[in-house]
Short mmCIF file of C-alpha atoms in Angstrom, two decimals:
data_model
loop_
_atom_site.label_atom_id
_atom_site.label_comp_id
_atom_site.label_asym_id
_atom_site.label_seq_id
_atom_site.Cartn_x
_atom_site.Cartn_y
_atom_site.Cartn_z
CA MET A 1 29.54 -0.90 4.24
CA VAL A 2 27.73 0.02 0.94
CA GLU A 3 26.97 -3.16 -1.12
CA PHE A 4 27.53 -3.00 -4.81
CA SER A 5 25.48 -4.50 -7.65
CA LYS A 6 26.97 -7.51 -9.33
CA VAL A 7 25.94 -6.45 -12.54
CA GLU A 8 28.56 -4.16 -14.16
CA ALA A 9 27.40 -1.19 -16.16
CA GLN A 10 29.48 -0.66 -19.52
CA GLU A 11 29.43 3.14 -18.79
CA VAL A 12 30.16 5.18 -15.54
CA VAL A 13 28.54 8.80 -14.95
CA GLY A 14 30.02 11.45 -12.74
CA LEU A 15 27.09 13.94 -11.79
CA ASP A 16 27.74 17.23 -10.01
CA LEU A 17 24.79 18.38 -8.51
CA GLY A 18 23.95 22.14 -8.52
CA ASP A 19 20.97 24.01 -7.19
CA ARG A 20 19.79 25.15 -10.67
CA SER A 21 21.59 22.92 -13.01
CA SER A 22 23.90 19.81 -12.89
CA GLN A 23 26.95 18.76 -15.08
CA ILE A 24 27.27 15.31 -16.23
CA CYS A 25 30.54 13.48 -17.53
CA ARG A 26 29.91 10.08 -19.09
CA LEU A 27 32.86 7.83 -19.48
CA ASP A 28 33.41 4.58 -21.14
CA ARG A 29 34.13 2.11 -18.14
CA LYS A 30 36.77 -0.06 -19.93
CA THR A 31 38.89 2.50 -21.70
CA GLY A 32 37.97 5.65 -19.76
CA VAL A 33 37.23 7.67 -22.98
CA VAL A 34 34.78 10.78 -22.26
CA LEU A 35 31.74 9.88 -24.32
CA GLU A 36 29.65 13.08 -23.28
CA GLU A 37 29.83 16.01 -21.24
CA LYS A 38 26.48 17.77 -20.77
CA ARG A 39 24.61 20.16 -18.41
CA LEU A 40 21.16 19.38 -17.24
CA SER A 41 18.55 21.34 -15.11
CA THR A 42 18.15 19.98 -11.52
CA THR A 43 14.58 19.06 -12.14
CA THR A 44 12.84 15.74 -11.95
CA ALA A 45 11.51 15.95 -15.67
CA SER A 46 14.91 16.92 -17.03
CA VAL A 47 16.84 14.19 -15.24
CA GLN A 48 14.20 11.59 -15.94
CA ARG A 49 14.21 12.53 -19.60
CA TYR A 50 17.97 12.02 -20.00
CA PHE A 51 18.46 8.95 -17.97
CA SER A 52 15.50 7.11 -19.12
CA THR A 53 17.03 6.75 -22.69
CA LEU A 54 20.39 5.24 -21.23
CA ALA A 55 21.44 1.66 -20.55
CA PRO A 56 22.01 1.01 -17.00
CA GLN A 57 24.84 3.25 -15.84
CA LEU A 58 27.11 3.48 -12.70
CA VAL A 59 26.42 7.02 -11.41
CA ALA A 60 28.42 8.79 -8.96
CA LEU A 61 27.38 11.94 -7.06
CA GLU A 62 28.36 13.68 -3.69
CA THR A 63 26.11 14.08 -0.85
CA GLY A 64 23.96 17.35 -0.61
CA THR A 65 20.63 18.97 -0.63
CA HIS A 66 19.54 17.08 -3.77
CA SER A 67 21.41 13.90 -3.47
CA LEU A 68 18.62 11.90 -1.74
CA TRP A 69 15.71 12.56 -4.27
CA MET A 70 18.16 12.26 -7.13
CA THR A 71 19.49 8.93 -5.93
CA ARG A 72 15.87 7.41 -5.65
CA LEU A 73 15.00 8.74 -9.03
CA LEU A 74 18.20 7.33 -10.63
CA LYS A 75 17.54 3.97 -8.89
CA SER A 76 13.81 3.76 -10.05
CA LEU A 77 15.24 4.27 -13.67
CA GLY A 78 17.43 1.00 -13.32
CA HIS A 79 20.92 2.74 -12.61
CA GLU A 80 23.22 2.03 -9.92
CA VAL A 81 24.17 5.09 -7.69
CA ILE A 82 27.20 5.60 -5.54
CA VAL A 83 26.80 8.59 -2.89
CA ALA A 84 30.18 9.99 -2.11
CA ASN A 85 31.29 11.59 0.79
CA PRO A 86 32.76 15.01 0.03
CA SER A 87 34.82 15.55 3.18
CA LYS A 88 36.66 12.26 2.44
CA VAL A 89 37.42 13.07 -1.39
CA ARG A 90 40.09 15.52 -1.15
CA ALA A 91 40.79 15.53 -4.86
CA ILE A 92 37.40 17.36 -5.14
CA SER A 93 36.98 19.20 -2.04
CA SER A 94 40.58 20.69 -1.79
CA SER A 95 40.97 21.15 -5.52
CA LEU A 96 42.64 24.55 -6.40
CA LYS A 97 40.99 24.62 -10.01
CA LYS A 98 37.29 23.81 -8.98
CA THR A 99 34.82 23.89 -11.69
CA ASP A 100 31.61 21.82 -12.23
CA GLU A 101 33.15 20.10 -15.21
CA ARG A 102 36.20 19.07 -13.34
CA ASP A 103 34.10 17.90 -10.43
CA ALA A 104 31.83 15.68 -12.59
CA ARG A 105 34.95 14.30 -14.63
CA CYS A 106 36.86 13.45 -11.07
CA LEU A 107 33.61 11.77 -9.83
CA ALA A 108 33.45 9.67 -12.98
CA GLN A 109 37.05 8.69 -13.11
CA LEU A 110 37.22 7.79 -9.51
CA VAL A 111 34.13 5.59 -9.60
CA ARG A 112 35.60 3.86 -12.71
CA VAL A 113 38.74 3.01 -10.78
CA ASP A 114 37.14 1.90 -7.56
CA PRO A 115 33.84 3.11 -6.00
CA GLN A 116 35.51 2.74 -2.68
CA LEU A 117 37.61 5.71 -3.29
CA LEU A 118 34.56 7.78 -2.91
CA SER A 119 33.91 6.59 0.71
CA PRO A 120 30.32 5.72 -0.27
CA VAL A 121 27.44 6.58 2.27
CA GLU A 122 24.10 4.84 2.61
CA PRO A 123 21.29 7.43 1.74
CA ARG A 124 18.34 7.76 4.01
CA SER A 125 15.17 6.28 3.18
CA GLU A 126 12.31 8.37 2.22
CA GLU A 127 10.67 7.79 5.61
CA SER A 128 13.79 8.57 7.50
CA GLN A 129 14.28 11.68 5.50
CA GLN A 130 10.84 12.92 6.47
CA ALA A 131 11.34 12.17 10.07
CA ILE A 132 14.72 14.13 10.14
CA ALA A 133 12.81 16.97 8.40
CA VAL A 134 10.46 17.26 11.21
CA VAL A 135 13.49 17.49 13.83
CA ARG A 136 15.28 19.95 11.81
CA ALA A 137 12.28 22.22 11.57
CA ARG A 138 11.93 22.02 15.40
CA GLU A 139 15.72 22.93 15.61
CA GLY A 140 14.98 26.00 13.41
CA LEU A 141 12.26 27.01 15.70
CA VAL A 142 14.30 26.69 18.77
CA LYS A 143 17.14 28.64 17.26
CA GLY A 144 14.84 31.66 16.35
CA ARG A 145 13.27 31.63 19.82
CA THR A 146 16.63 31.58 21.41
CA MET A 147 17.76 34.42 19.20
CA LEU A 148 14.80 36.59 20.11
CA ILE A 149 14.92 35.99 23.71
CA ASN A 150 18.43 37.19 23.68
CA GLN A 151 17.55 40.12 21.75
CA VAL A 152 14.72 41.26 24.10
CA ARG A 153 16.99 40.53 27.15
CA GLY A 154 19.73 42.83 25.64
CA MET A 155 17.22 45.63 24.93
CA VAL A 156 15.76 45.47 28.37
CA LYS A 157 19.34 45.56 29.96
CA SER A 158 20.18 48.75 27.72
CA PHE A 159 17.31 50.71 29.69
CA GLY A 160 18.80 49.65 33.17
CA PHE A 161 16.38 46.78 33.80
CA ARG A 162 16.77 42.96 33.96
CA LEU A 163 14.38 40.34 33.18
CA PRO A 164 14.27 37.41 35.67
CA SER A 165 15.75 33.92 34.81
CA CYS A 166 13.18 31.43 33.69
CA SER A 167 12.54 28.70 30.97
CA SER A 168 12.25 29.66 27.49
CA ALA A 169 8.71 28.52 27.25
CA ALA A 170 7.72 30.71 30.08
CA PHE A 171 9.80 33.84 29.04
CA ALA A 172 7.07 35.77 27.00
CA CYS A 173 4.55 35.52 29.89
CA LYS A 174 7.04 36.49 32.50
CA ALA A 175 8.32 39.51 30.42
CA GLN A 176 4.74 40.74 29.94
CA GLN A 177 3.98 40.45 33.67
CA ASP A 178 7.02 42.28 34.92
CA LYS A 179 5.93 45.42 36.76
CA ASN A 180 9.23 47.05 36.73
CA LEU A 181 9.31 47.80 32.92
CA PRO A 182 7.97 51.05 31.58
CA PRO A 183 4.94 50.94 29.63
CA LEU A 184 6.44 52.40 26.61
CA LEU A 185 9.13 49.84 26.54
CA LYS A 186 6.60 47.00 26.95
CA GLN A 187 4.82 48.37 23.96
CA THR A 188 7.93 48.12 21.89
CA LEU A 189 8.69 44.63 23.00
CA GLU A 190 5.15 43.43 22.49
CA PRO A 191 5.55 42.22 18.87
CA SER A 192 8.75 40.08 19.75
CA LEU A 193 7.04 38.55 22.77
CA ARG A 194 4.20 37.75 20.73
CA VAL A 195 6.26 35.91 18.14
CA ILE A 196 8.13 34.09 20.99
CA THR A 197 4.76 32.86 22.47
CA GLU A 198 3.59 31.54 18.92
CA MET A 199 6.99 29.87 18.56
CA SER A 200 6.68 28.24 21.98
CA VAL A 201 3.42 26.78 20.92
CA GLU A 202 4.80 25.39 17.53
CA ILE A 203 7.65 23.91 19.52
CA ALA A 204 5.35 22.30 21.94
CA ARG A 205 3.66 20.76 18.92
CA SER A 206 6.83 19.41 17.46
CA ASP A 207 7.68 17.73 20.64
CA LYS A 208 4.59 15.78 20.42
CA GLU A 209 5.35 15.02 16.77
CA VAL A 210 8.79 13.74 17.75
CA GLU A 211 7.24 11.42 20.43
CA ALA A 212 4.98 9.98 17.76
CA LEU A 213 7.91 9.39 15.33
CA ALA A 214 9.83 7.85 18.04
CA ARG A 215 7.16 5.22 18.64
CA ARG A 216 7.74 4.17 14.78
CA TRP A 217 11.22 3.16 15.84
CA PRO A 218 10.76 0.89 18.72
CA VAL A 219 14.51 0.67 19.50
CA THR A 220 14.31 4.25 20.73
CA HIS A 221 12.52 2.99 23.72
CA ARG A 222 15.48 0.99 24.75
CA LEU A 223 17.83 3.72 24.33
CA ARG A 224 15.62 6.12 26.48
CA GLN A 225 16.54 3.96 29.51
CA ILE A 226 19.59 5.94 30.13
CA LYS A 227 18.44 9.04 32.05
CA GLY A 228 18.98 12.13 29.87
CA VAL A 229 18.46 10.64 26.74
CA GLY A 230 14.87 11.63 25.67
CA ALA A 231 12.72 10.93 22.54
CA LEU A 232 14.53 13.63 20.47
CA THR A 233 18.23 12.42 21.19
CA ALA A 234 17.12 8.63 20.75
CA LEU A 235 15.23 9.44 17.40
CA VAL A 236 18.13 11.58 15.93
CA PHE A 237 20.69 8.78 16.96
CA VAL A 238 18.57 6.19 15.19
CA LEU A 239 17.90 8.06 12.03
CA THR A 240 21.60 9.17 11.70
CA LEU A 241 23.17 5.92 12.13
CA GLY A 242 20.58 3.83 10.12
CA ASP A 243 22.01 0.40 9.98
CA PRO A 244 23.85 -0.06 13.31
CA LEU A 245 25.70 -3.44 11.85
CA ARG A 246 27.58 -1.13 9.50
CA PHE A 247 29.87 -0.43 12.45
CA ALA A 248 32.01 -3.24 13.23
CA ARG A 249 32.70 -2.01 16.75
CA SER A 250 30.70 0.15 19.00
CA ARG A 251 33.67 2.29 19.64
CA ALA A 252 33.64 3.52 15.90
CA VAL A 253 30.38 5.42 16.44
CA GLY A 254 32.36 7.84 18.72
CA ALA A 255 34.69 8.56 15.74
CA TYR A 256 31.81 8.67 13.30
CA LEU A 257 30.25 11.37 15.13
CA GLY A 258 33.36 13.51 15.68
CA LEU A 259 33.83 12.92 19.21
CA VAL A 260 37.25 11.58 19.23
CA PRO A 261 40.36 13.80 19.22
CA GLY A 262 42.31 14.29 16.03
CA SER A 263 45.83 12.95 15.37
CA ARG A 264 48.57 14.71 13.87
CA SER A 265 52.01 13.27 14.72
CA SER A 266 55.37 13.89 13.14
CA GLY A 267 58.67 12.61 14.31
CA GLN A 268 58.78 13.01 18.09
CA SER A 269 56.03 15.53 18.08
CA THR A 270 52.60 14.25 19.10
CA PRO A 271 50.39 17.21 19.95
CA GLN A 272 47.09 16.99 21.63
CA MET A 273 44.50 17.62 19.03
CA PRO A 274 40.80 18.77 19.62
CA ILE A 275 37.92 16.43 18.61
CA THR A 276 37.28 16.05 14.85
CA LYS A 277 33.68 17.38 14.76
CA GLN A 278 33.03 15.30 11.79
CA GLY A 279 29.65 13.82 11.39
CA ASP A 280 26.26 15.02 12.03
CA ARG A 281 26.41 18.31 14.06
CA MET A 282 22.92 18.15 15.59
CA LEU A 283 23.33 14.75 16.86
CA ARG A 284 26.77 15.59 18.56
CA ARG A 285 25.16 18.67 20.07
CA LEU A 286 22.33 16.47 21.58
CA LEU A 287 24.75 13.96 22.93
CA VAL A 288 26.59 16.67 24.59
CA GLN A 289 23.52 18.01 26.12
CA ALA A 290 22.63 14.56 27.44
CA SER A 291 26.24 14.34 28.67
CA HIS A 292 25.62 17.69 30.92
CA TYR A 293 22.44 15.83 32.26
CA VAL A 294 24.48 12.89 33.24
CA LEU A 295 27.03 14.85 35.07
CA GLY A 296 24.36 17.38 36.43
CA PRO A 297 22.91 17.37 39.91
CA PHE A 298 19.80 15.30 38.60
CA GLY A 299 21.93 12.61 36.82
CA GLN A 300 21.43 9.18 37.80
CA ASP A 301 24.28 7.34 39.53
CA SER A 302 25.71 5.19 36.82
CA ASP A 303 29.10 3.99 35.28
CA LEU A 304 28.98 6.80 32.88
CA ARG A 305 28.56 9.49 35.66
CA ARG A 306 31.12 7.99 37.80
CA PHE A 307 33.66 7.91 34.79
CA GLY A 308 32.79 11.57 33.87
CA LEU A 309 33.15 12.96 37.65
CA ARG A 310 36.59 11.21 37.72
CA LEU A 311 37.86 12.78 34.85
CA ALA A 312 36.42 16.07 36.00
CA GLU A 313 38.22 16.11 39.10
CA ARG A 314 41.71 15.53 37.63
CA GLY A 315 41.34 17.80 34.78
CA GLY A 316 42.29 21.11 36.00
CA LYS A 317 40.44 24.11 34.65
CA SER A 318 39.22 22.53 31.42
CA GLY A 319 38.54 19.28 33.22
CA LYS A 320 34.78 19.66 33.25
CA LYS A 321 34.68 20.39 29.35
CA ARG A 322 36.95 17.42 28.60
CA ALA A 323 34.76 15.31 30.93
CA VAL A 324 31.41 16.29 29.23
CA VAL A 325 32.74 15.38 25.71
CA ALA A 326 34.32 12.05 27.06
CA VAL A 327 30.97 11.06 28.39
CA ALA A 328 29.14 12.08 25.22
CA ARG A 329 31.57 9.81 23.20
CA LYS A 330 30.99 6.89 25.73
CA LEU A 331 27.25 7.51 25.70
CA ALA A 332 27.25 7.09 21.81
CA VAL A 333 29.03 3.90 22.44
CA VAL A 334 26.55 2.47 25.01
CA LEU A 335 23.73 3.67 22.86
CA HIS A 336 24.92 1.62 19.94
CA ARG A 337 25.82 -1.44 22.17
CA LEU A 338 22.28 -1.40 23.52
CA TRP A 339 20.88 -1.23 19.96
CA VAL A 340 23.00 -3.91 18.66
CA SER A 341 22.78 -6.41 21.64
CA GLU A 342 19.00 -5.61 22.22
CA THR A 343 19.70 -5.93 25.96
CA ASP A 344 18.44 -3.61 28.77
CA TYR A 345 20.69 -0.61 30.14
CA GLU A 346 22.39 -1.51 33.59
CA PRO A 347 23.46 1.84 35.09
CA LEU A 348 26.13 0.25 37.51
CA ARG A 349 27.29 -2.70 35.43
CA LYS A 350 30.75 -2.24 36.05
CA ALA A 351 30.41 -1.40 39.55
CA ALA A 352 28.48 -4.62 40.09
CA ALA A 353 31.22 -6.55 38.50
#
């Protein structure tokens, strides 16, 4: 839970951040009267020039591209900042009359009444933001390489040939050495294969950087005791959750990452809903990949694996898919429990009991 300062500001500010400019709405905290509505350039100099002249304010803004550096800047100027979760504030996200002025005023009015109405989130530290930037840069390289590989495979198929299955890192070398491809086609594919090779080198370099970053957070070593959870998954898990103690129960982590089914009951109707897919998309994908490994041929015999296999057996056609998601959810819970309890992982703890 986000803690608030005990010093009450006399005024509140709603700040609707934009890429080029941002809208400000300043209210009197007691009466709710609008004191000022103004548009600022979304630059450090402009924001610093405006807020440095004000007495300490209670500022509300939404999470987004500019929210992290803006939060740090406003706090350095002596203001208290509440970062709202936009997916929880339906008055803004689902509004049919959405303008910057209305959004800024709505943020100011909500934070004036009760900051908890904004479902405030704790912003990342600068060190954490830098680490997650490395991870996301690597993710962009992986996506780009995958797109190019699929494009090359499709082009080769259109000529009646087929490239052999291999790892992404070895793809360019295998394609260049394929003797069945016509010389003219190889010449056409050469630029794409060269870029794929360069991207593979950069991805390998990023992997080493991720390993080095994981060593800065020693808890990742404990999380990696689970076979299938590597440095990348452990690091993103730690960076995304931030403070593990903000979750009262480990089970809440599954819901936080969108790995639990939604609910929509009305009268006697209780339909089965898909998972909510809220929270960090990258971490959810990494947990699902780890779940595939746990249930795969190289997975370690463990309570997680036995749970998933039992679920897959009785699930029919989509049993395997549901089992993978269920194991990913359980994996998130186990990782959080290991982090909080500071205990070593026991693969067959339930079986031994």
